[in-house]
Amino acid sequence: MTSFLISSMLSSSIFPTENRGRVRIPATSIPGGSIVRAVKRRCSKIVAKSLDLPLLPFSMSEVLVPTESKTLHLYEARYLALLEESMKRKKNMFVHFILDPISISETATEASFAARYGCLVLIENVERLDIGALVSIRGAGRVKISRFLGADPYLSGEVRPIKDRLVYESSDEITSKISQLKESIKNLNSLEIKLKTPEDSPLQTRLFNSLKWAEDEPPEECDETFFPSLQERLSFAAFQPVSGSSQSELSRLQQEKLKVMDMKDTIERLELSMGLIKENTSSIAAKLAIQSLDIR
């Protein structure tokens, strides 16, 4: 679970400028709200070229990829206001993005940031607490923040979808790679649940959850323009932490996630996914062997 603690807020003087595909934000301060339990909202499909949505910033160590789930603890008034707006008027959606510190010049008097790795998220569940709320979210698809619309009480902006280059569904190559990936993920899931885990740990791993979500039909509340193809969704599913990951393994996973968020080639991402699954399978198998020795 991630506790969100960004205390600074962007001023109303925010303006976007192109910087190698980034939106530059001159930083000064970043921001509001009772909440109600999230519910599924059914609506007809609407095709839109852009959406105006609340934006929630994170550090470079917390990139979110499509299909990935995450739990946030929101407790500041401005973020609870963002949550309420997302649930009541934005079809349970907002944007998770990364604030990447950048250097403008040696004479700059304040820090500047680039808005990168935007991911449209769907709110899956909300649990109200005495202080704030636990919010379960799921990454749906990549987006680019084309311009900022406001910062009070929280950031909001216009976003556009980012998708891979077109891949033909009849391609034998991609069909074969997807079949291999799905089988490898299922095998890794079987190994993971054999490891010693706390009694309250779920048997279905984060990896398998992401795979199942990717295979499902697009949710009704998600604009189909912003929802990636089945192949693209599946290509992201492997980028999840596995049981017993060390800090160095988690750090490497973050770097891999940054890399795949920039990719526009589904097949290239599938190949990277297979490499990651093979490494994780070997790691889990080794841990199981050690566990077996300990039991004896």
GROMACS .gro file of C-alpha atoms in nm:
model
  296
    1MET     CA    1   0.000   0.000   0.000
    2THR     CA    2   0.122   0.344  -0.086
    3SER     CA    3   0.062   0.641   0.141
    4PHE     CA    4   0.046   0.956  -0.069
    5LEU     CA    5   0.226   1.242   0.102
    6ILE     CA    6   0.315   1.510  -0.156
    7SER     CA    7   0.277   1.834   0.040
    8SER     CA    8   0.374   2.091  -0.224
    9MET     CA    9   0.132   2.208  -0.493
   10LEU     CA   10   0.153   2.357  -0.841
   11SER     CA   11   0.046   2.720  -0.869
   12SER     CA   12  -0.229   2.849  -1.095
   13SER     CA   13   0.041   2.983  -1.327
   14ILE     CA   14   0.107   2.633  -1.465
   15PHE     CA   15   0.175   2.622  -1.834
   16PRO     CA   16   0.275   2.336  -2.065
   17THR     CA   17   0.572   2.354  -2.299
   18GLU     CA   18   0.701   2.083  -2.524
   19ASN     CA   19   1.027   1.932  -2.401
   20ARG     CA   20   1.102   1.612  -2.591
   21GLY     CA   21   0.743   1.496  -2.550
   22ARG     CA   22   0.713   1.626  -2.193
   23VAL     CA   23   0.500   1.893  -2.032
   24ARG     CA   24   0.714   2.125  -1.820
   25ILE     CA   25   0.576   2.244  -1.488
   26PRO     CA   26   0.736   2.536  -1.301
   27ALA     CA   27   0.698   2.409  -0.941
   28THR     CA   28   0.578   2.609  -0.645
   29SER     CA   29   0.305   2.410  -0.472
   30ILE     CA   30   0.077   2.098  -0.562
   31PRO     CA   31  -0.297   2.061  -0.374
   32GLY     CA   32  -0.955   1.871  -0.147
   33GLY     CA   33  -1.431   1.649   0.070
   34SER     CA   34  -1.639   1.379   0.184
   35ILE     CA   35  -1.639   1.065  -0.027
   36VAL     CA   36  -1.889   0.800  -0.111
   37ARG     CA   37  -1.826   0.435  -0.182
   38ALA     CA   38  -1.728   0.372  -0.543
   39VAL     CA   39  -1.988   0.197  -0.755
   40LYS     CA   40  -1.982   0.058  -1.107
   41ARG     CA   41  -2.131   0.302  -1.350
   42ARG     CA   42  -2.272   0.171  -1.674
   43CYS     CA   43  -2.270   0.400  -1.974
   44SER     CA   44  -2.272   0.376  -2.350
   45LYS     CA   45  -1.941   0.392  -2.531
   46ILE     CA   46  -1.831   0.741  -2.632
   47VAL     CA   47  -1.533   0.804  -2.856
   48ALA     CA   48  -1.338   1.114  -2.751
   49LYS     CA   49  -1.006   1.253  -2.867
   50SER     CA   50  -0.931   1.403  -2.526
   51LEU     CA   51  -1.061   1.402  -2.169
   52ASP     CA   52  -1.051   1.663  -1.893
   53LEU     CA   53  -0.956   1.476  -1.575
   54PRO     CA   54  -0.811   1.523  -1.225
   55LEU     CA   55  -0.436   1.457  -1.207
   56LEU     CA   56  -0.252   1.290  -0.919
   57PRO     CA   57   0.131   1.328  -0.918
   58PHE     CA   58   0.387   1.077  -0.788
   59SER     CA   59   0.764   1.044  -0.770
   60MET     CA   60   0.978   0.861  -1.028
   61SER     CA   61   0.988   0.551  -0.807
   62GLU     CA   62   0.611   0.499  -0.837
   63VAL     CA   63   0.536   0.470  -1.209
   64LEU     CA   64   0.210   0.284  -1.279
   65VAL     CA   65   0.165   0.072  -1.594
   66PRO     CA   66  -0.161  -0.036  -1.760
   67THR     CA   67  -0.317  -0.348  -1.595
   68GLU     CA   68  -0.133  -0.276  -1.267
   69SER     CA   69  -0.329  -0.234  -0.943
   70LYS     CA   70  -0.234  -0.009  -0.655
   71THR     CA   71  -0.384   0.097  -0.321
   72LEU     CA   72  -0.358   0.459  -0.211
   73HIS     CA   73  -0.422   0.609   0.130
   74LEU     CA   74  -0.571   0.952   0.061
   75TYR     CA   75  -0.635   1.173   0.362
   76GLU     CA   76  -0.565   1.537   0.270
   77ALA     CA   77  -0.875   1.741   0.186
   78ARG     CA   78  -0.751   1.828  -0.163
   79TYR     CA   79  -0.700   1.464  -0.259
   80LEU     CA   80  -1.035   1.362  -0.113
   81ALA     CA   81  -1.191   1.634  -0.328
   82LEU     CA   82  -1.010   1.486  -0.629
   83LEU     CA   83  -1.152   1.145  -0.538
   84GLU     CA   84  -1.505   1.280  -0.507
   85GLU     CA   85  -1.482   1.459  -0.842
   86SER     CA   86  -1.349   1.144  -1.010
   87MET     CA   87  -1.630   0.930  -0.873
   88LYS     CA   88  -1.921   1.170  -0.921
   89ARG     CA   89  -1.843   1.337  -1.252
   90LYS     CA   90  -1.550   1.158  -1.418
   91LYS     CA   91  -1.679   0.797  -1.439
   92ASN     CA   92  -1.442   0.675  -1.165
   93MET     CA   93  -1.135   0.794  -1.357
   94PHE     CA   94  -0.834   1.017  -1.296
   95VAL     CA   95  -0.472   1.028  -1.414
   96HIS     CA   96  -0.170   0.895  -1.226
   97PHE     CA   97   0.147   1.067  -1.352
   98ILE     CA   98   0.512   1.115  -1.262
   99LEU     CA   99   0.676   1.444  -1.162
  100ASP     CA  100   1.028   1.415  -1.300
  101PRO     CA  101   1.271   1.684  -1.174
  102ILE     CA  102   1.451   1.850  -1.465
  103SER     CA  103   1.723   2.113  -1.487
  104ILE     CA  104   1.633   2.424  -1.687
  105SER     CA  105   1.947   2.632  -1.631
  106GLU     CA  106   2.218   2.694  -1.375
  107THR     CA  107   2.064   3.030  -1.289
  108ALA     CA  108   1.714   2.892  -1.218
  109THR     CA  109   1.586   3.000  -0.875
  110GLU     CA  110   1.338   2.717  -0.829
  111ALA     CA  111   1.298   2.351  -0.920
  112SER     CA  112   1.112   2.253  -1.236
  113PHE     CA  113   0.946   1.925  -1.323
  114ALA     CA  114   0.837   1.733  -1.631
  115ALA     CA  115   0.498   1.560  -1.631
  116ARG     CA  116   0.571   1.210  -1.760
  117TYR     CA  117   0.435   0.855  -1.777
  118GLY     CA  118   0.068   0.945  -1.746
  119CYS     CA  119  -0.163   0.650  -1.686
  120LEU     CA  120  -0.541   0.668  -1.693
  121VAL     CA  121  -0.669   0.484  -1.386
  122LEU     CA  122  -1.004   0.334  -1.290
  123ILE     CA  123  -1.120   0.343  -0.929
  124GLU     CA  124  -1.206  -0.016  -0.837
  125ASN     CA  125  -1.291   0.021  -0.469
  126VAL     CA  126  -1.303   0.280  -0.193
  127GLU     CA  127  -1.289   0.201   0.178
  128ARG     CA  128  -1.363   0.494   0.406
  129LEU     CA  129  -1.151   0.527   0.718
  130ASP     CA  130  -1.165   0.749   1.026
  131ILE     CA  131  -0.896   0.951   0.853
  132GLY     CA  132  -0.924   0.957   0.475
  133ALA     CA  133  -0.984   0.656   0.253
  134LEU     CA  134  -0.812   0.354   0.102
  135VAL     CA  135  -0.856   0.370  -0.274
  136SER     CA  136  -0.788   0.072  -0.501
  137ILE     CA  137  -0.703   0.177  -0.855
  138ARG     CA  138  -0.616  -0.002  -1.180
  139GLY     CA  139  -0.406   0.133  -1.464
  140ALA     CA  140  -0.609   0.133  -1.787
  141GLY     CA  141  -0.401   0.299  -2.058
  142ARG     CA  142  -0.123   0.548  -2.124
  143VAL     CA  143  -0.204   0.915  -2.170
  144LYS     CA  144  -0.022   1.239  -2.246
  145ILE     CA  145  -0.107   1.556  -2.054
  146SER     CA  146  -0.154   1.807  -2.335
  147ARG     CA  147  -0.234   2.106  -2.113
  148PHE     CA  148  -0.311   2.193  -1.752
  149LEU     CA  149  -0.653   2.335  -1.668
  150GLY     CA  150  -0.624   2.419  -1.298
  151ALA     CA  151  -0.453   2.354  -0.967
  152ASP     CA  152  -0.708   2.445  -0.699
  153PRO     CA  153  -0.788   2.246  -0.498
  154TYR     CA  154  -0.614   1.975  -0.706
  155LEU     CA  155  -0.446   1.948  -1.044
  156SER     CA  156  -0.661   1.891  -1.351
  157GLY     CA  157  -0.576   1.875  -1.719
  158GLU     CA  158  -0.662   1.772  -2.072
  159VAL     CA  159  -0.520   1.431  -2.163
  160ARG     CA  160  -0.492   1.238  -2.488
  161PRO     CA  161  -0.439   0.863  -2.539
  162ILE     CA  162  -0.102   0.708  -2.620
  163LYS     CA  163  -0.111   0.372  -2.794
  164ASP     CA  164   0.126   0.133  -2.968
  165ARG     CA  165   0.165   0.131  -3.342
  166LEU     CA  166  -0.099  -0.082  -3.513
  167VAL     CA  167  -0.052  -0.457  -3.481
  168TYR     CA  168  -0.263  -0.688  -3.692
  169GLU     CA  169  -0.453  -0.944  -3.486
  170SER     CA  170  -0.392  -1.214  -3.747
  171SER     CA  171  -0.016  -1.189  -3.707
  172ASP     CA  172   0.119  -1.537  -3.632
  173GLU     CA  173   0.418  -1.388  -3.453
  174ILE     CA  174   0.223  -1.184  -3.202
  175THR     CA  175  -0.033  -1.463  -3.149
  176SER     CA  176   0.248  -1.704  -3.065
  177LYS     CA  177   0.420  -1.459  -2.830
  178ILE     CA  178   0.095  -1.384  -2.645
  179SER     CA  179   0.023  -1.755  -2.600
  180GLN     CA  180   0.373  -1.810  -2.460
  181LEU     CA  181   0.340  -1.513  -2.227
  182LYS     CA  182   0.005  -1.621  -2.087
  183GLU     CA  183   0.129  -1.974  -2.026
  184SER     CA  184   0.448  -1.845  -1.861
  185ILE     CA  185   0.254  -1.612  -1.632
  186LYS     CA  186   0.024  -1.895  -1.524
  187ASN     CA  187   0.323  -2.118  -1.450
  188LEU     CA  188   0.491  -1.842  -1.249
  189ASN     CA  189   0.169  -1.784  -1.056
  190SER     CA  190   0.162  -2.154  -0.963
  191LEU     CA  191   0.518  -2.131  -0.833
  192GLU     CA  192   0.449  -1.813  -0.638
  193ILE     CA  193   0.158  -1.956  -0.441
  194LYS     CA  194   0.378  -2.247  -0.330
  195LEU     CA  195   0.610  -2.011  -0.142
  196LYS     CA  196   0.557  -1.961   0.230
  197THR     CA  197   0.332  -1.659   0.272
  198PRO     CA  198   0.134  -1.504   0.559
  199GLU     CA  199  -0.199  -1.676   0.621
  200ASP     CA  200  -0.397  -1.375   0.500
  201SER     CA  201  -0.210  -1.348   0.169
  202PRO     CA  202  -0.431  -1.408  -0.138
  203LEU     CA  203  -0.354  -1.714  -0.348
  204GLN     CA  204  -0.407  -1.517  -0.668
  205THR     CA  205  -0.096  -1.310  -0.723
  206ARG     CA  206  -0.073  -0.953  -0.854
  207LEU     CA  207   0.073  -1.093  -1.174
  208PHE     CA  208  -0.222  -1.323  -1.235
  209ASN     CA  209  -0.469  -1.047  -1.141
  210SER     CA  210  -0.317  -0.822  -1.407
  211LEU     CA  211  -0.335  -1.099  -1.666
  212LYS     CA  212  -0.703  -1.165  -1.595
  213TRP     CA  213  -0.787  -0.795  -1.606
  214ALA     CA  214  -0.604  -0.757  -1.938
  215GLU     CA  215  -0.802  -1.045  -2.088
  216ASP     CA  216  -1.141  -0.902  -1.989
  217GLU     CA  217  -1.355  -0.687  -2.213
  218PRO     CA  218  -1.296  -0.313  -2.172
  219PRO     CA  219  -1.504  -0.179  -1.882
  220GLU     CA  220  -1.807   0.024  -1.984
  221GLU     CA  221  -1.688   0.332  -1.795
  222CYS     CA  222  -1.363   0.352  -1.991
  223ASP     CA  223  -1.374   0.550  -2.315
  224GLU     CA  224  -1.271   0.305  -2.587
  225THR     CA  225  -1.040   0.563  -2.746
  226PHE     CA  226  -0.828   0.550  -2.430
  227PHE     CA  227  -0.839   0.172  -2.387
  228PRO     CA  228  -0.546  -0.021  -2.543
  229SER     CA  229  -0.590  -0.324  -2.766
  230LEU     CA  230  -0.592  -0.672  -2.614
  231GLN     CA  231  -0.236  -0.734  -2.734
  232GLU     CA  232  -0.111  -0.410  -2.584
  233ARG     CA  233  -0.285  -0.475  -2.251
  234LEU     CA  234  -0.135  -0.823  -2.227
  235SER     CA  235   0.212  -0.690  -2.308
  236PHE     CA  236   0.205  -0.486  -1.984
  237ALA     CA  237   0.074  -0.762  -1.755
  238ALA     CA  238   0.414  -0.910  -1.667
  239PHE     CA  239   0.550  -0.593  -1.507
  240GLN     CA  240   0.440  -0.671  -1.150
  241PRO     CA  241   0.642  -0.749  -0.837
  242VAL     CA  242   0.659  -1.118  -0.747
  243SER     CA  243   0.663  -1.281  -0.405
  244GLY     CA  244   0.974  -1.223  -0.199
  245SER     CA  245   1.125  -0.962  -0.432
  246SER     CA  246   1.439  -0.798  -0.295
  247GLN     CA  247   1.483  -0.422  -0.297
  248SER     CA  248   1.726  -0.447  -0.587
  249GLU     CA  249   1.475  -0.655  -0.783
  250LEU     CA  250   1.200  -0.401  -0.715
  251SER     CA  251   1.430  -0.117  -0.823
  252ARG     CA  252   1.510  -0.297  -1.147
  253LEU     CA  253   1.138  -0.357  -1.207
  254GLN     CA  254   1.078   0.017  -1.178
  255GLN     CA  255   1.339   0.080  -1.447
  256GLU     CA  256   1.177  -0.180  -1.672
  257LYS     CA  257   0.837  -0.016  -1.620
  258LEU     CA  258   0.977   0.322  -1.723
  259LYS     CA  259   1.119   0.161  -2.036
  260VAL     CA  260   0.796  -0.012  -2.144
  261MET     CA  261   0.589   0.303  -2.086
  262ASP     CA  262   0.799   0.469  -2.359
  263MET     CA  263   0.772   0.180  -2.606
  264LYS     CA  264   0.539   0.197  -2.906
  265ASP     CA  265   0.603  -0.159  -3.032
  266THR     CA  266   0.381  -0.431  -2.883
  267ILE     CA  267   0.605  -0.717  -2.998
  268GLU     CA  268   0.914  -0.554  -2.848
  269ARG     CA  269   0.731  -0.517  -2.515
  270LEU     CA  270   0.614  -0.879  -2.529
  271GLU     CA  271   0.973  -0.993  -2.576
  272LEU     CA  272   1.082  -0.788  -2.276
  273SER     CA  273   0.791  -0.936  -2.079
  274MET     CA  274   0.904  -1.290  -2.157
  275GLY     CA  275   1.258  -1.213  -2.045
  276LEU     CA  276   1.129  -1.073  -1.716
  277ILE     CA  277   0.900  -1.373  -1.657
  278LYS     CA  278   1.186  -1.616  -1.719
  279GLU     CA  279   1.408  -1.435  -1.468
  280ASN     CA  280   1.132  -1.428  -1.207
  281THR     CA  281   1.053  -1.795  -1.265
  282SER     CA  282   1.417  -1.889  -1.203
  283SER     CA  283   1.426  -1.672  -0.890
  284ILE     CA  284   1.106  -1.823  -0.746
  285ALA     CA  285   1.221  -2.176  -0.830
  286ALA     CA  286   1.545  -2.113  -0.640
  287LYS     CA  287   1.353  -1.981  -0.338
  288LEU     CA  288   1.127  -2.286  -0.346
  289ALA     CA  289   1.432  -2.513  -0.345
  290ILE     CA  290   1.567  -2.333  -0.037
  291GLN     CA  291   1.224  -2.351   0.125
  292SER     CA  292   1.213  -2.725   0.063
  293LEU     CA  293   1.553  -2.768   0.234
  294ASP     CA  294   1.437  -2.562   0.532
  295ILE     CA  295   1.130  -2.781   0.575
  296ARG     CA  296   1.345  -3.093   0.583
   0.00000   0.00000   0.00000
